[in-house]
Coordinates of C-alpha atoms in Angstrom, one line a residue:
X1 CA 183.8 98.0 152.6
X2 CA 186.7 100.0 151.0
X3 CA 186.7 102.1 148.2
X4 CA 190.3 102.9 146.2
X5 CA 189.7 106.7 146.5
X6 CA 187.2 108.3 149.0
X7 CA 187.4 112.4 148.8
X8 CA 185.3 115.1 149.6
X9 CA 182.4 115.8 146.9
X10 CA 183.2 118.6 144.0
X11 CA 180.0 119.7 141.9
X12 CA 181.0 119.7 138.7
X13 CA 177.7 121.1 136.8
X14 CA 174.2 121.1 137.5
X15 CA 172.4 117.7 138.6
X16 CA 176.0 115.9 138.8
X17 CA 178.5 115.9 141.4
X18 CA 181.7 113.4 142.2
X19 CA 184.2 113.1 144.7
X20 CA 187.5 114.3 143.5
X21 CA 189.5 111.3 141.6
X22 CA 186.4 109.4 141.9
X23 CA 185.9 106.3 139.3
X24 CA 182.2 107.7 139.2
X25 CA 179.8 110.8 139.0
X26 CA 176.7 111.0 140.9
X27 CA 173.8 111.9 138.8
X28 CA 171.0 113.9 140.7
X29 CA 167.7 111.9 139.4
X30 CA 164.7 110.3 140.9
X31 CA 164.8 106.6 140.3
X32 CA 161.3 105.8 138.5
X33 CA 161.1 109.5 136.5
X34 CA 160.8 110.1 133.1
X35 CA 164.4 111.4 133.1
X36 CA 165.8 108.5 135.0
X37 CA 164.5 106.3 132.4
X38 CA 166.2 108.6 129.4
X39 CA 169.3 108.0 131.5
X40 CA 169.1 104.6 132.0
X41 CA 168.1 103.9 128.6
X42 CA 171.3 105.8 127.0
X43 CA 173.8 103.6 128.8
X44 CA 174.1 100.1 130.1
X45 CA 172.4 99.5 133.9
X46 CA 173.3 97.0 136.5
X47 CA 170.3 95.2 135.5
X48 CA 171.6 94.6 131.8
X49 CA 174.7 93.2 132.9
X50 CA 173.6 89.3 132.9
X51 CA 171.8 89.7 129.7
X52 CA 174.9 91.1 128.2
X53 CA 176.8 88.5 129.6
X54 CA 174.1 85.8 128.4
X55 CA 173.4 84.9 132.0
X56 CA 169.7 86.0 132.1
X57 CA 167.5 83.2 131.3
X58 CA 164.0 86.0 130.9
X59 CA 166.0 88.5 128.0
X60 CA 168.7 88.0 125.5
X61 CA 171.4 90.3 124.7
X62 CA 169.4 90.4 121.0
X63 CA 166.5 91.5 122.5
X64 CA 168.0 93.9 124.9
X65 CA 170.1 95.4 121.8
X66 CA 166.9 96.1 119.9
X67 CA 165.5 97.5 123.3
X68 CA 168.7 100.1 123.5
X69 CA 168.3 101.2 119.6
X70 CA 165.0 102.0 120.2
X71 CA 163.0 104.9 122.1
X72 CA 162.9 105.1 126.2
X73 CA 160.1 103.3 127.4
X74 CA 158.6 102.6 130.5
X75 CA 159.9 99.6 132.1
X76 CA 157.8 96.5 132.2
X77 CA 156.8 95.5 135.8
X78 CA 155.0 92.3 136.4
X79 CA 153.1 91.9 139.9
X80 CA 155.8 90.0 141.9
X81 CA 158.4 93.0 140.8
X82 CA 155.8 95.8 141.4
X83 CA 155.7 94.2 144.9
X84 CA 159.2 94.6 145.3
X85 CA 159.2 98.1 144.3
X86 CA 156.6 98.5 147.2
X87 CA 158.6 96.9 149.7
X88 CA 161.8 98.4 149.0
X89 CA 161.7 101.8 151.2
X90 CA 160.8 99.3 154.1
X91 CA 163.7 97.0 153.4
X92 CA 166.1 99.7 153.1
X93 CA 165.0 100.9 156.3
X94 CA 165.2 97.6 158.6
X95 CA 168.7 97.6 156.5
X96 CA 170.1 100.8 157.8
X97 CA 168.5 99.7 161.6
X98 CA 170.6 96.2 161.2
X99 CA 173.7 97.7 159.9
X100 CA 173.8 101.3 161.0
X101 CA 174.7 102.2 157.2
X102 CA 172.6 105.4 156.6
X103 CA 172.2 104.3 152.5
X104 CA 170.4 106.1 150.3
X105 CA 168.9 105.5 146.9
X106 CA 171.5 107.1 144.2
X107 CA 172.3 107.0 140.3
X108 CA 176.1 106.4 139.6
X109 CA 177.8 106.8 136.3
X110 CA 181.8 105.9 135.2
X111 CA 184.0 108.8 134.7
X112 CA 186.1 106.1 132.2
X113 CA 182.9 105.2 130.2
X114 CA 179.9 107.3 129.9
X115 CA 177.7 104.4 129.0
X116 CA 178.7 102.4 132.2
X117 CA 175.8 103.2 134.7
X118 CA 174.0 102.1 138.0
X119 CA 171.0 102.9 139.8
X120 CA 172.0 101.7 143.3
X121 CA 169.3 100.8 145.8
X122 CA 171.2 101.9 148.7
X123 CA 174.5 104.0 148.6
X124 CA 176.3 105.3 151.8
X125 CA 176.8 109.3 151.7
X126 CA 180.5 109.0 152.0
X127 CA 180.5 106.3 149.1
X128 CA 182.0 103.3 151.2
X129 CA 179.4 101.2 151.2
X130 CA 176.4 99.8 148.5
X131 CA 173.4 98.0 149.4
X132 CA 171.3 96.0 146.5
X133 CA 168.0 95.3 147.9
X134 CA 165.7 92.2 146.8
X135 CA 162.2 91.9 147.8
X136 CA 160.3 88.9 146.8
X137 CA 159.1 85.7 148.4
X138 CA 160.8 83.8 145.1
X139 CA 164.3 85.2 145.7
X140 CA 163.9 85.3 150.0
X141 CA 163.1 81.3 149.7
X142 CA 166.3 80.8 147.1
X143 CA 168.6 82.4 149.0
X144 CA 167.1 81.3 152.3
X145 CA 167.9 78.0 151.3
X146 CA 171.1 78.2 149.4
X147 CA 172.6 81.4 151.3
X148 CA 174.0 82.5 148.3
X149 CA 172.7 84.8 145.3
X150 CA 171.1 83.5 142.4
X151 CA 173.4 83.2 139.4
X152 CA 171.5 85.8 137.3
X153 CA 172.2 88.5 140.2
X154 CA 175.8 88.1 140.0
X155 CA 176.4 90.0 137.0
X156 CA 174.1 92.7 138.6
X157 CA 176.3 92.7 141.6
X158 CA 179.5 93.1 139.6
X159 CA 178.5 95.6 137.8
X160 CA 177.7 98.1 140.6
X161 CA 181.1 96.8 141.9
X162 CA 182.7 98.0 138.8
X163 CA 180.9 101.4 138.6
X164 CA 181.8 102.2 142.2
X165 CA 185.4 100.7 142.8
X166 CA 184.3 99.2 146.0
X167 CA 185.7 95.9 146.9
X168 CA 182.4 94.2 147.8
X169 CA 178.7 95.1 148.4
X170 CA 176.0 94.2 150.3
X171 CA 172.8 91.6 149.1
X172 CA 170.0 92.6 151.2
X173 CA 166.8 90.1 150.9
X174 CA 163.6 91.1 152.4
X175 CA 160.3 89.2 152.9
X176 CA 157.8 90.3 155.4
X177 CA 157.2 88.2 158.3
X178 CA 160.5 86.4 158.0
X179 CA 164.1 87.5 159.2
X180 CA 166.0 89.8 156.8
X181 CA 169.5 87.8 155.2
X182 CA 172.3 89.8 154.5
X183 CA 175.0 88.4 152.0
X184 CA 178.4 89.9 151.5
X185 CA 179.1 90.1 147.7
X186 CA 183.2 90.1 146.9
X187 CA 184.6 92.0 143.9
X188 CA 185.9 89.5 141.2
X189 CA 188.1 91.2 139.0
X190 CA 188.4 88.5 136.7
X191 CA 184.5 88.6 136.1
X192 CA 184.7 92.2 135.9
X193 CA 187.5 92.7 133.2
X194 CA 185.1 90.0 131.1
X195 CA 182.0 91.8 132.2
X196 CA 183.4 95.3 131.2
X197 CA 184.9 93.6 127.6
X198 CA 181.1 91.9 126.5
X199 CA 179.6 95.5 127.7
X200 CA 182.0 97.8 125.6
X201 CA 181.3 95.4 122.7
X202 CA 177.9 95.6 123.0
X203 CA 177.6 99.1 123.6
X204 CA 179.7 99.6 120.2
X205 CA 176.8 97.7 118.8
X206 CA 174.1 99.9 120.0
X207 CA 176.1 103.1 118.6
X208 CA 176.6 101.7 115.5
X209 CA 173.1 101.9 114.9
X210 CA 172.2 104.9 116.9

């Protein structure tokens, strides 16, 4: 995987750092905390991308708009989502063992659009590799059968590539007792252009009622 600009880290101010000339900053937050929820609420994250694009069968752009205009709330998790959260650390360890890439969770924010954000499941220290982890029986079976990522995750992966500036990411699918699945996802600049236009329009609508 390649990033256009990879430079030494330079501290900007408390809680944020970035490689010089990087398209993003690192925001020092622990995912799952109240501060992280508030930061996530004040922008568009990778998990929002498919909703903004109208590709999420579980949520609509209108519903997301209402959520963003209101106060930050704890994220809803059903049992399958909670299981995925519990399995993620083990899945990440197995990804590291499989690929040799030492990745860790990270929060990144675009230097061009401060509302453009992503909570990464795994990001390499030199920022040249990122992994999106999925843990669950349903997604595992679907990926195992199709050998491709589900359509409703495509926007999420391209949003991550838009923020990080990378050319590709790894989609890592884990379910206990089964072989791990690793699928490279290439950057799709045409899709990213459409995505950013839609996200910018969406965020302007959020701000008009802020």
